XYZ file of C-alpha atoms in Angstrom:
633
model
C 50.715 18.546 -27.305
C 47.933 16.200 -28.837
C 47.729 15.254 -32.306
C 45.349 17.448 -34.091
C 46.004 16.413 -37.900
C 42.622 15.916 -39.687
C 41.241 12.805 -40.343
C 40.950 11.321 -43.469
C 39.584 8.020 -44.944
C 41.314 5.313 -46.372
C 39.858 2.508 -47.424
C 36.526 3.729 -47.308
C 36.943 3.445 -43.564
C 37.774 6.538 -40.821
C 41.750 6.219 -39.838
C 42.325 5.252 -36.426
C 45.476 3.187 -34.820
C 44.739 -0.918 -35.212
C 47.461 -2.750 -33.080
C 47.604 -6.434 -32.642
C 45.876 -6.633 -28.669
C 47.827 -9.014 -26.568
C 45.440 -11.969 -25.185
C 43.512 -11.877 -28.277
C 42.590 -14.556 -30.595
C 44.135 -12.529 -33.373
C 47.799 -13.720 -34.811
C 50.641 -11.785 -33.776
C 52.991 -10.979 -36.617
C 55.415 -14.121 -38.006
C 58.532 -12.892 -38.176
C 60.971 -15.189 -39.103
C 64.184 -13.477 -38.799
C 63.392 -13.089 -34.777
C 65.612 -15.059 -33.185
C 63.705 -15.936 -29.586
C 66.334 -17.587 -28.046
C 68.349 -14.443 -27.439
C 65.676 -13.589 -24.719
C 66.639 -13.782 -21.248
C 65.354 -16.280 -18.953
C 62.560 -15.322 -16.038
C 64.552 -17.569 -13.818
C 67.466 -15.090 -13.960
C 65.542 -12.245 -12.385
C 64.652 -12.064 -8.594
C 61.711 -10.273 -10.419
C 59.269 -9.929 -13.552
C 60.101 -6.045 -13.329
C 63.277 -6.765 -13.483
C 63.263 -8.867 -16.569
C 60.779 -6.679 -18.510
C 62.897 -3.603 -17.559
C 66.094 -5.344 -19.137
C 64.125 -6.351 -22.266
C 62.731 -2.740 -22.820
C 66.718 -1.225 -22.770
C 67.864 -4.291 -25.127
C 64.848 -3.011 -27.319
C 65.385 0.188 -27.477
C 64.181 2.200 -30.271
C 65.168 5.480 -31.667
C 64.220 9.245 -30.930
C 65.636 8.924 -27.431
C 62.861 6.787 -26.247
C 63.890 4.338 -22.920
C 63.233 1.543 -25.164
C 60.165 -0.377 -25.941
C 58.292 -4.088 -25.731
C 56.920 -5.413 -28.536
C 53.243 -7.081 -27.352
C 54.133 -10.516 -29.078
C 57.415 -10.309 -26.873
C 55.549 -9.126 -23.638
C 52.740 -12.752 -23.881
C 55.931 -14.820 -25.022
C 57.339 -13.387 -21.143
C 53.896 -13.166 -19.265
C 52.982 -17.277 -19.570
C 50.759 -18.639 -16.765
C 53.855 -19.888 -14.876
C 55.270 -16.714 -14.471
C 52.297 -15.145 -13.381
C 51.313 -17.572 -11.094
C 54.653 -17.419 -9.159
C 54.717 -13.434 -9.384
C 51.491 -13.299 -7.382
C 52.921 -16.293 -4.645
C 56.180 -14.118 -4.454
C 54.658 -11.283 -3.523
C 52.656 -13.004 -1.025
C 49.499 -11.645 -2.546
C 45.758 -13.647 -1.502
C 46.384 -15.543 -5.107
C 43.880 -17.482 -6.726
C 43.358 -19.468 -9.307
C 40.030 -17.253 -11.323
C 42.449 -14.381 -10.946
C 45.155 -15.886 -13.412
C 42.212 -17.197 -15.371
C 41.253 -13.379 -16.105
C 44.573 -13.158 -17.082
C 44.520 -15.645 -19.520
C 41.015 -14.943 -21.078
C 41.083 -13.610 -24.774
C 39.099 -10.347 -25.651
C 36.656 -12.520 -27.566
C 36.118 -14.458 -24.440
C 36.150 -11.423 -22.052
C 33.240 -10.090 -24.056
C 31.389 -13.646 -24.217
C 31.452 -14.489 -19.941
C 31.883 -10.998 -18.566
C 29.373 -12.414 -16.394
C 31.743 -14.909 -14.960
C 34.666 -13.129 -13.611
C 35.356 -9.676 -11.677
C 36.960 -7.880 -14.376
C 34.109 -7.460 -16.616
C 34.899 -6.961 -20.289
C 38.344 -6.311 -20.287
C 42.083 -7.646 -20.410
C 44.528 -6.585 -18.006
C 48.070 -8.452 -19.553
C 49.431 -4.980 -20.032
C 48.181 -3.439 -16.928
C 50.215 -6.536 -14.931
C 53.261 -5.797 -16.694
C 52.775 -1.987 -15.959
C 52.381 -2.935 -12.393
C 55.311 -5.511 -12.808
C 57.422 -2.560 -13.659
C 57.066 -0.443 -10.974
C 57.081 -3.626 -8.130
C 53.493 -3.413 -7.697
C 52.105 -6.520 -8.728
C 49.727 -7.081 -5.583
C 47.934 -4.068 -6.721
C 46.708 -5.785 -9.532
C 43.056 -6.749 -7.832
C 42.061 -3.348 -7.200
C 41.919 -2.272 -10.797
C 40.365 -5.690 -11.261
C 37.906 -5.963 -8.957
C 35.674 -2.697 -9.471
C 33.505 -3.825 -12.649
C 32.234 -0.280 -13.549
C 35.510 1.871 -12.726
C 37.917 -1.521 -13.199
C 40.675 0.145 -15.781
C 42.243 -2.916 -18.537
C 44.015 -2.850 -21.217
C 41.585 -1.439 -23.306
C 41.888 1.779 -21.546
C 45.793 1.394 -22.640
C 47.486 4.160 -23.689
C 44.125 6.737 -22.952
C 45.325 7.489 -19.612
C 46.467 11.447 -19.020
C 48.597 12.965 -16.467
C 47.076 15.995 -14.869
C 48.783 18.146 -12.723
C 46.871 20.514 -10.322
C 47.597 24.063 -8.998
C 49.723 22.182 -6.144
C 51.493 20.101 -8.407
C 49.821 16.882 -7.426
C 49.666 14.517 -10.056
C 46.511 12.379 -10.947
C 46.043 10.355 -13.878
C 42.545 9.892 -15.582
C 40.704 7.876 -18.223
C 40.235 9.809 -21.370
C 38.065 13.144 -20.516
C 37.197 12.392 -16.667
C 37.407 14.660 -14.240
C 38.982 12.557 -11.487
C 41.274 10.209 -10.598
C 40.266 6.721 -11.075
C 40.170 4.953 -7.573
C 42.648 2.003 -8.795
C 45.343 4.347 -8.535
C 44.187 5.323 -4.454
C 47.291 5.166 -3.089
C 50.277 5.773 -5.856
C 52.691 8.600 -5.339
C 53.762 11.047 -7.811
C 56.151 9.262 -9.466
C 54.473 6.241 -9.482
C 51.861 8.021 -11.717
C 54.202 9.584 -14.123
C 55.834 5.969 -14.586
C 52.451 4.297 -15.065
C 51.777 6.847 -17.946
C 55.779 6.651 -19.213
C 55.339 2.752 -19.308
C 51.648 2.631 -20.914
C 52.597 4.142 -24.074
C 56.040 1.593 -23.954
C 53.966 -1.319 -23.669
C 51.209 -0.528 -26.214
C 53.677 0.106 -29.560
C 52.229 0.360 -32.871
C 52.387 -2.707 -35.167
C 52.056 -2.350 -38.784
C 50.546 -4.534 -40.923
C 48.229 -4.413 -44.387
C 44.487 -4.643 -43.868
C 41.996 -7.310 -45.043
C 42.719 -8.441 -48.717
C 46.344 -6.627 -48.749
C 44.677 -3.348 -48.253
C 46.455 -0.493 -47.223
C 46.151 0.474 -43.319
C 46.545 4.021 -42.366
C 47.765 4.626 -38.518
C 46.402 8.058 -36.363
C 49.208 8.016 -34.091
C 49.041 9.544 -30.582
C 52.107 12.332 -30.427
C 53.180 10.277 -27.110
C 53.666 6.909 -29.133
C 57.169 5.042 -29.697
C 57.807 4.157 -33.360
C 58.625 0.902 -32.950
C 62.385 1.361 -34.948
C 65.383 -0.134 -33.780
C 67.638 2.108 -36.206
C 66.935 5.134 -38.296
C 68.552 7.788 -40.085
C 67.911 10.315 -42.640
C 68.483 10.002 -45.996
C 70.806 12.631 -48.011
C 70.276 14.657 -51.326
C 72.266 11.602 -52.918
C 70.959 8.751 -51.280
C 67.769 6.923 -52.894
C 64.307 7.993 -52.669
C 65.348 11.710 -51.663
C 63.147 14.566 -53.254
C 61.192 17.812 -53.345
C 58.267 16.692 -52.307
C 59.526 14.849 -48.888
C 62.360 13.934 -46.385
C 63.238 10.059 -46.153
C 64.541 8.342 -43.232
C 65.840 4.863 -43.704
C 65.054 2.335 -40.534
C 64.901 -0.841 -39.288
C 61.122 -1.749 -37.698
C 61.226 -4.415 -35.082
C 60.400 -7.329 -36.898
C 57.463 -8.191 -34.270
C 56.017 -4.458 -34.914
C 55.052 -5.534 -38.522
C 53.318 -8.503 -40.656
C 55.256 -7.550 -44.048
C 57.466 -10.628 -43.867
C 55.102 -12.687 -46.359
C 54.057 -9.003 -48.621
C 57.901 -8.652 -48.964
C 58.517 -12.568 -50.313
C 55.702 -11.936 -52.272
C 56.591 -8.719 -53.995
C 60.430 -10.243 -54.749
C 62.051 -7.811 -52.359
C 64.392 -8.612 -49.537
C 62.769 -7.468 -46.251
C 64.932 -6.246 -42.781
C 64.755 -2.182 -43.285
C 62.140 0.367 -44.718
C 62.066 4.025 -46.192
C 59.805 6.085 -44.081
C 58.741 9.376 -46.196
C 57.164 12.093 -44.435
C 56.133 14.947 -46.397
C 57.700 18.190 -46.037
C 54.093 20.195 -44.525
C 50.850 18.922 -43.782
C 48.998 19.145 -47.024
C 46.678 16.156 -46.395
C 44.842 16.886 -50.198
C 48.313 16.142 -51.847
C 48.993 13.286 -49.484
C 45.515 11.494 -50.435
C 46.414 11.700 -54.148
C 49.986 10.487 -53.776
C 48.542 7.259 -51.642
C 45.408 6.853 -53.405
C 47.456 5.977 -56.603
C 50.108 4.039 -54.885
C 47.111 1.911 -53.361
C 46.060 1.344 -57.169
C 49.679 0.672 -58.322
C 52.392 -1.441 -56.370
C 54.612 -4.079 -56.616
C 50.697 -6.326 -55.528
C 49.965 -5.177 -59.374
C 53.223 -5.377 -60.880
C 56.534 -6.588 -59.665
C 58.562 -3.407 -61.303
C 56.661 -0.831 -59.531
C 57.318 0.433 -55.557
C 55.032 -0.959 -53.152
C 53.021 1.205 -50.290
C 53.021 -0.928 -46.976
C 50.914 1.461 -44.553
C 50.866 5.072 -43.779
C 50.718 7.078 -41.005
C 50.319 10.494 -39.416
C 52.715 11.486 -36.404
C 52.865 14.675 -34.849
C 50.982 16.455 -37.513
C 52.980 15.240 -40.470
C 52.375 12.404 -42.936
C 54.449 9.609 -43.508
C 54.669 6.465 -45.937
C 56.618 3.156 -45.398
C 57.805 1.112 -48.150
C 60.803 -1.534 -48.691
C 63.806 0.263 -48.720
C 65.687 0.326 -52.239
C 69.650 -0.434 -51.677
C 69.765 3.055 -54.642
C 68.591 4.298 -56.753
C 69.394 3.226 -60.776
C 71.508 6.251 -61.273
C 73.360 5.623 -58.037
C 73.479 1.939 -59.361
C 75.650 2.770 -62.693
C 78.046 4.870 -60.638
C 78.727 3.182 -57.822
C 76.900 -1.119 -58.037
C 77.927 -1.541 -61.178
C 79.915 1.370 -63.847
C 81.175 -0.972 -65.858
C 78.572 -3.780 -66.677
C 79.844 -7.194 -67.786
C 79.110 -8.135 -71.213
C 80.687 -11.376 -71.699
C 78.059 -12.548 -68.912
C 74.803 -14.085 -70.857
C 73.110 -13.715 -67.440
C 73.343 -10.082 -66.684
C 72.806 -9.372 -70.315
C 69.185 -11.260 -70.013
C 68.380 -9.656 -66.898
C 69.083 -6.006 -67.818
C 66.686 -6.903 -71.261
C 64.046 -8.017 -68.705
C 64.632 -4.761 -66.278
C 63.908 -3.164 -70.277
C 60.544 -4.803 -70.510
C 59.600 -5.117 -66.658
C 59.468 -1.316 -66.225
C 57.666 -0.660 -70.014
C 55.143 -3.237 -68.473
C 54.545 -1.642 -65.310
C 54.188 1.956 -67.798
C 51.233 0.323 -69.504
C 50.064 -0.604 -66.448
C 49.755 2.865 -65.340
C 48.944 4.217 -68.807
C 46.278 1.347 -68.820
C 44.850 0.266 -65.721
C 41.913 -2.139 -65.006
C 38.778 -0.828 -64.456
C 38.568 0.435 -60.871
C 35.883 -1.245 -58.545
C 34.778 2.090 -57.863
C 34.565 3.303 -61.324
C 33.528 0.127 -63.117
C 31.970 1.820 -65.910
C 34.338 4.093 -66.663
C 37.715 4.001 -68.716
C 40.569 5.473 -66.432
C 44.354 6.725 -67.968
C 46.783 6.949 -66.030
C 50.383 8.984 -65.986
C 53.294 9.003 -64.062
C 54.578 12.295 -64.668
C 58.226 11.806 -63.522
C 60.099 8.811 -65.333
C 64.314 9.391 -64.669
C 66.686 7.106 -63.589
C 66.570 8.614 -59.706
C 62.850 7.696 -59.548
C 63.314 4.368 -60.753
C 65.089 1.929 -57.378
C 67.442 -0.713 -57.374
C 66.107 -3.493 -54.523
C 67.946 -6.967 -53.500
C 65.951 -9.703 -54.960
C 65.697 -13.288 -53.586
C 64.937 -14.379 -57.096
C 67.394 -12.325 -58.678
C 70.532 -13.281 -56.844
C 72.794 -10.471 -56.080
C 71.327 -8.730 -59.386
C 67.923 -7.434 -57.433
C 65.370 -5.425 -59.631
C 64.444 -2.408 -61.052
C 61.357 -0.818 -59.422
C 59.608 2.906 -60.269
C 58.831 4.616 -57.962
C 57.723 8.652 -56.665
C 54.245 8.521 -57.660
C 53.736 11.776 -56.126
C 53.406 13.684 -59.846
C 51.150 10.974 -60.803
C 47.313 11.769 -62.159
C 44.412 9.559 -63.413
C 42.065 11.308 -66.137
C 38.658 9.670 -67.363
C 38.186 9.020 -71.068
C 36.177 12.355 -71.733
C 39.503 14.015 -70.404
C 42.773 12.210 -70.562
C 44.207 14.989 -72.684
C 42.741 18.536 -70.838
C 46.217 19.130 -68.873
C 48.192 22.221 -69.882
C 51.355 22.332 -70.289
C 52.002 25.695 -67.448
C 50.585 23.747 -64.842
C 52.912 20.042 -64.786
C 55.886 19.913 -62.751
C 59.121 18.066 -64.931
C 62.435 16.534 -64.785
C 64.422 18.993 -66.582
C 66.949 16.496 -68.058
C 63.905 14.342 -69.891
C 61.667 17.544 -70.259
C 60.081 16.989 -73.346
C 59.272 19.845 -75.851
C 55.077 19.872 -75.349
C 56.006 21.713 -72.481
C 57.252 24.779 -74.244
C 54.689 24.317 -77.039
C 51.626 26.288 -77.206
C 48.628 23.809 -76.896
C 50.686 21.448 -76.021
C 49.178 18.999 -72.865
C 50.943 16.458 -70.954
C 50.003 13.193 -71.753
C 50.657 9.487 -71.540
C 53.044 10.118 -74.569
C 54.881 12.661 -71.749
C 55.812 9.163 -70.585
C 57.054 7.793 -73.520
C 59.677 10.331 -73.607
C 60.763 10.444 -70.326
C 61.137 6.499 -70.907
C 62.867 6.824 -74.269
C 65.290 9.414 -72.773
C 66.205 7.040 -69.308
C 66.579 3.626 -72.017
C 68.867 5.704 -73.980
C 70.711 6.590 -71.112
C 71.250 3.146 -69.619
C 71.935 2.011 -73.668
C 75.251 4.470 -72.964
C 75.944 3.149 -69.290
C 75.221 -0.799 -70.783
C 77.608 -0.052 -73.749
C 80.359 2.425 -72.448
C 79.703 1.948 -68.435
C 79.324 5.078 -66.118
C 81.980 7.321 -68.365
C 79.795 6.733 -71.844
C 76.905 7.871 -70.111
C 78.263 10.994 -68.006
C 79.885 12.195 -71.648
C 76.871 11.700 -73.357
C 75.294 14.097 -70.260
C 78.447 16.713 -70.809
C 78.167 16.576 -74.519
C 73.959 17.393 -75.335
C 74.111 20.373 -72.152
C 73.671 23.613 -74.365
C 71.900 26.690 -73.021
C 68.427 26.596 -73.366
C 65.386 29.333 -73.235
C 65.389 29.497 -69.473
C 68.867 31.202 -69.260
C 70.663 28.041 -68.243
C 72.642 25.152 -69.386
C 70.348 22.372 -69.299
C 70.944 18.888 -70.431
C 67.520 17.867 -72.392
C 67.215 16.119 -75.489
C 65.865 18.620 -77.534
C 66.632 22.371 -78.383
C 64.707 25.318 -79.768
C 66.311 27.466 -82.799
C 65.159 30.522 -84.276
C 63.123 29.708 -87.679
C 64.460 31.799 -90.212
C 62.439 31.246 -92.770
C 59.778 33.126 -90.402
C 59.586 36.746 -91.007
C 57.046 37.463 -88.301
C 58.867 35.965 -85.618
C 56.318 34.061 -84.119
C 57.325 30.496 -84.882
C 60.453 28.441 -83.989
C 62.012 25.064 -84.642
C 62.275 22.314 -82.341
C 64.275 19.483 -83.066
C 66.276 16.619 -81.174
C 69.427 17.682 -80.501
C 72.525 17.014 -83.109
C 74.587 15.643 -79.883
C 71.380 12.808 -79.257
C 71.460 12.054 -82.994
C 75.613 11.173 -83.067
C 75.362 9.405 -79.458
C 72.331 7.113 -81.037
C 74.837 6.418 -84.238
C 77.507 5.726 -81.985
C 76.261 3.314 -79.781
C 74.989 1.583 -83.356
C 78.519 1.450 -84.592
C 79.924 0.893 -80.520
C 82.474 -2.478 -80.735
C 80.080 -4.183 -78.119
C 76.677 -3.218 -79.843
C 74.857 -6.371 -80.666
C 71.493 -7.111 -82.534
C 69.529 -6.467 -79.464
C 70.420 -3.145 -78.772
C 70.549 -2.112 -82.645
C 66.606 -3.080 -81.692
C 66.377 -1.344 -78.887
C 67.774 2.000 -80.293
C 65.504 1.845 -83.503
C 62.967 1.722 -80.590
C 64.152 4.828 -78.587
C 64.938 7.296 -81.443
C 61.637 6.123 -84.062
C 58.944 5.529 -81.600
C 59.946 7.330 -77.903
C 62.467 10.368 -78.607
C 59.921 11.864 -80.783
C 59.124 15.811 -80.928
C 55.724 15.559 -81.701
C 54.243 13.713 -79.061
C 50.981 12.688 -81.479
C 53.853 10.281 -83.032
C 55.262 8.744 -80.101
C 54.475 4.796 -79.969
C 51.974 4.122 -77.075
C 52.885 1.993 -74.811
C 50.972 -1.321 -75.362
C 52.924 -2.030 -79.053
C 56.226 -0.764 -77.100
C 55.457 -3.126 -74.803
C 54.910 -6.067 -77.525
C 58.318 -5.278 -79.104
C 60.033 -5.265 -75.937
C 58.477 -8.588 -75.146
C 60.023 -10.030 -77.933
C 63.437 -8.998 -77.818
C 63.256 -10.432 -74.309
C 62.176 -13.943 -75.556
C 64.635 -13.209 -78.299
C 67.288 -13.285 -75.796
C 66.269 -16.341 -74.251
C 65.824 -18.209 -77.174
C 69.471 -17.117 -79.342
C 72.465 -16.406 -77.601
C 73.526 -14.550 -80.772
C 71.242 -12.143 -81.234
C 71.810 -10.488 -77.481
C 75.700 -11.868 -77.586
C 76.654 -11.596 -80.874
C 78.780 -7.938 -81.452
C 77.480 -6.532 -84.690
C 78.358 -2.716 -84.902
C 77.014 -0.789 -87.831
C 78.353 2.450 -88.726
C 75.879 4.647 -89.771
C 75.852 8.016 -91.706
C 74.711 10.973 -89.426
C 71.524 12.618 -90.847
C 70.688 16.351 -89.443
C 67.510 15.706 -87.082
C 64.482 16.929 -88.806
C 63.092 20.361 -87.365
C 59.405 20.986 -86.500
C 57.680 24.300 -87.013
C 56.709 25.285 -83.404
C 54.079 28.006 -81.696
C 56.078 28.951 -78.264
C 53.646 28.520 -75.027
C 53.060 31.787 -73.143
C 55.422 30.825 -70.383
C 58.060 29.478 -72.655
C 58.042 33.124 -74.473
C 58.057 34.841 -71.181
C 61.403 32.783 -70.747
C 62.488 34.407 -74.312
C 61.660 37.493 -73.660
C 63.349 37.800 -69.878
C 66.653 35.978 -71.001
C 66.595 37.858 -74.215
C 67.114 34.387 -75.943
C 66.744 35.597 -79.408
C 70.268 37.207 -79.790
C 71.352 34.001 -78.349
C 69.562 30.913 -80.067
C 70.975 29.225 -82.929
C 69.001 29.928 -86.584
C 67.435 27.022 -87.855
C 69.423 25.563 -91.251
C 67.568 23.421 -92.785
C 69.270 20.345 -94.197
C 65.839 17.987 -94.157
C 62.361 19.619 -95.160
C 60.546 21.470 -91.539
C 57.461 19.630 -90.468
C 54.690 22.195 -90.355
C 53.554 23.259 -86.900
C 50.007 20.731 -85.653
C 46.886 22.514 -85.067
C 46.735 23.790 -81.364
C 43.518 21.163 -81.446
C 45.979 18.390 -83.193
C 48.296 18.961 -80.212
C 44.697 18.813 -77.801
C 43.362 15.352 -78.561
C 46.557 13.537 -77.560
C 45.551 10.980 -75.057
């Protein structure tokens, strides 16, 4: 069955399959890694099918396929030697202006069509077709007619057609016969010429002009050009809702990413492929249109997009794979970090600062070319420690980097209306779920962000501190049930306000349990002046209720930015253990107005014979104007 997925534009340019065309002037991939030696010797062979036949089943791919060439492997095989002594072998009327066509570039094919028999075409792949099935001296007859001669450039639009007596015929594109090259071929030889057109002509991926991103319309009968692949499970990194993952290792002569990997800082060799779970081609524009405007080309800390493709009617991404995710990291790379090590200490407080950066990157993005007048905000909509990936680093020794990623929650806004997004129609984490999405007026905003971030920094505080157990108690210990009926482990609750007699308000306020873990890890034997810093950060300007007050992120970012220098420049202050113990204050409550949905939730769980009664111990703030809550950018 043909592909029949609708085209889209990337790029500002109609998708369509680019490969690199063999005998072209045009630079096959450099791939470094490729070790060229390993390839067998012509001389070994009593024939060029022979050879090619033994490369394509040492290169096999995946999916079951009978194994591929990549084309910078097939011109490394087909050198003027070897197709000079295929022709005399075969005692075929060999001349010299026949290998010449061989040898003639696209560019040059167009320039002197004039000049030689083949017109303006190629016919590398159509030798090593014929090569394959021992039919090398047929090679003139599909040279030799210029207006029916068939070339590589009619490589892989060839169909089989079988008529109502089972002959076989294979035709160029939408004709209605039989081109006469083929006069003389048997059945099978047909069905091998169309097997070995689509093995010879794999995809190679690569980024466009001026590291754009290059989308791929692939034919349902191509081979993806993997050498391993499997799926990725529910625990494994970069595994979600929104799409299956498969982990695999591209041929490294089916893609030019070598140099984008160096410079990016990630270690190269195997890629996550994520194909989204049905063919919504809206939601898979938005999810690559802002991973074309932020990657690891813009910032180091977020995930990069390398190309995309569609494949049988489904969409697919590839990126560097990500050894785990950070969550996966502190419980199984590293649950019980290293303090005594100045090192890792510095490199986790620039992991701090390189993911804040790449936030106000998001939150604050150059002008777009295409909107150059405009102010754009961005979000990211999903900040937790399973979105954010753990890749080996050259650079970073065997410490790698932290990198967000799962952009597919992601939104821009203009200026005019940053703030217009309600609150019933966002999709959240529900551990970092922050309370303007029970609140009625409340909007998800860049401060959404700032939660989600203060919630994951307090998290890895615990894990930095205590290792994996610190953190996974501090998990156990703030899960309470909440207004949807279940336990839930977010950093804030809802109480009943009893000093309401109407019933319409309630109190939200940060959980007791976040309060105590925040005092702990001040007092914690291993605390030093760098995280007392960082935890004045994460309670007074991230883990705030009202998101109005949450710090934005370009004076977050300044304060990170010096603790990081601070590190580098005194030993003590990121060395030093300095635990204070602090006196636990009752978290403040805030007079709240329950969202529609969130009193559905109430109401259906019966929640009020349930909740807690607010006590107050500190003076309520008063509930914000609905249009207080609506101009928070």
């Amino acid at each position: 069955m043909e592909n029949t997925t609708p085209r889209l534009r990337l790029n500002s340019l109609p998708i369509r399959a680019p490969t690199f065309s063999l005998r072209s002037s045009k630079t096959f991939p450099n791939a470094p890694y490729f070790d060229w030696d390993k390839l067998p010797r012509y001389q070994k062979f009593e024939s060029l099918g022979r050879m090619l036949r033994k490369c394509m089943t040492e290169e096999a791919g995946t999916n079951n396929n009978k194994g591929f060439l990549p084309p910078a492997i097939l011109e490394h095989i087909l050198s003027r030697e070897v197709i000079e002594h295929e022709l005399k072998s075969q005692e075929y009327r060999y001349t010299a202006e026949t290998v010449d066509v061989m040898f003639q570039t696209e560019e040059e094919a167009l320039d002197d069509s004039a000049d030689f028999p083949g017109g303006t075409k190629t016919y590398f792949i159509v030798f090593a077709t014929l090569a394959l099935l021992d039919k090398v001296c047929d090679i003139y007859q599909f040279m030799e007619m210029k207006d029916t001669s068939l070339g590589d450039q009619d490589l892989p639009n060839l169909k089989l057609h079988q008529d109502e007596d089972g002959k076989r015929e294979l035709r160029r594109g939408e004709e209605l016969q039989q081109m006469r090259c083929f006069d003389g071929f048997v059945d099978h030889e047909l069905e091998s010429f169309d097997d070995y057109q689509w093995r010879l002509r794999v995809p190679t991926f690569a980024l466009g002009p001026k590291e754009t991103i290059r989308h791929y319309d692939l034919h349902d009968k191509d081979i993806l050009p993997w050498y391993e692949e499997h799926s990725v499970s529910q625990n494994e990194v970069m595994s979600g809702g929104y799409g299956s993952v498969k982990k695999v290792k591209i041929h490294p002569l089916c893609h030019d990413y070598h140099e984008t990997l160096k410079a990016i800082n990630v270690s190269g060799g195997q890629f996550a492929v994520k194909t989204l779970k049905n063919s919504d081609a809206i939601k898979f524009q938005d999810e690559v249109n802002m991973l074309k405007k932020f990657n690891g080309l813009v910032h180091d800390h977020l995930v990069t997009l390398l190309g995309t493709f569609t494949y049988k009617g489904q969409f697919s991404m590839i990126f560097p794979w990500a050894e785990c995710d950070v969550e996966n990291y502190w419980l199984k790379i590293n649950p019980m970090p290293n303090l005594e090590d100045i090192e890792f200490v510095r490199w986790v407080s620039r992991q701090c600062r390189g993911i804040m950066e790449s936030v106000n990157v998001i939150h604050n993005p150059k002008h777009p070319e295409t909107l150059p007048k405009e102010t754009l905000y961005g979000r990211h909509g999903d900040i937790k420690a399973e979105n954010i990936l753990w890749f080996k680093s050259p650079d970073e020794a065997d410490r790698g980097i932290w990198v967000i990623s799962d952009l597919g929650l992601s939104t821009f806004n203009r200026e005019v209306s940053r703030s217009m997004v309600p609150n019933q129609s966002i999709l959240y984490t529900p551990g970092y779920r922050p309370p303007e999405c029970d609140i009625k007026g409340g909007k998800i905003s860049r401060a959404f962000d700032i939660w989600t971030l203060g919630c994951f920094y307090l998290e890895m505080t615990c894990w930095f501190l205590g290792g994996r157990k610190l953190k996974d108690n501090f998990e156990t210990d703030r899960t309470t049930t909440y207004i949807t009926g279940s336990r839930a482990d977010i950093f804030f609750d809802l109480e009943l306000n009893g000093e309401d007699k109407t019933n319409e308000t309630f109190i939200a306020l940060i959980k007791p349990q976040v309060v105590r873990m925040i005092d702990d890890l001040h007092n914690h034997p291993n605390c030093t002046k760098y995280i007392h810093d960082m935890l004045e950060i994460i309670e007074k300007d991230m883990i705030v209720v009202l998101n109005q007050e949450r710090t934005r992120s370009p004076k977050l970012l300044k304060k990170l930015n010096e603790m990081n220098q601070k590190c580098i420049d005194d030993v003590d202050y990121c060395m030093k253990k300095t635990p204070v113990k602090r006196t636990f204050q009752a978290p403040i409550g805030t007079e709240a107005r329950l969202s529609e949905n969130a009193m559905n939730m109430v109401t259906k769980n019966n929640m009020r014979g349930r909740l807690s009664t607010h006590v107050p111990k500190r003076p309520v703030q008063k509930s914000p104007r609905v249009e207080e809550l609506e101009n928070v950018d």
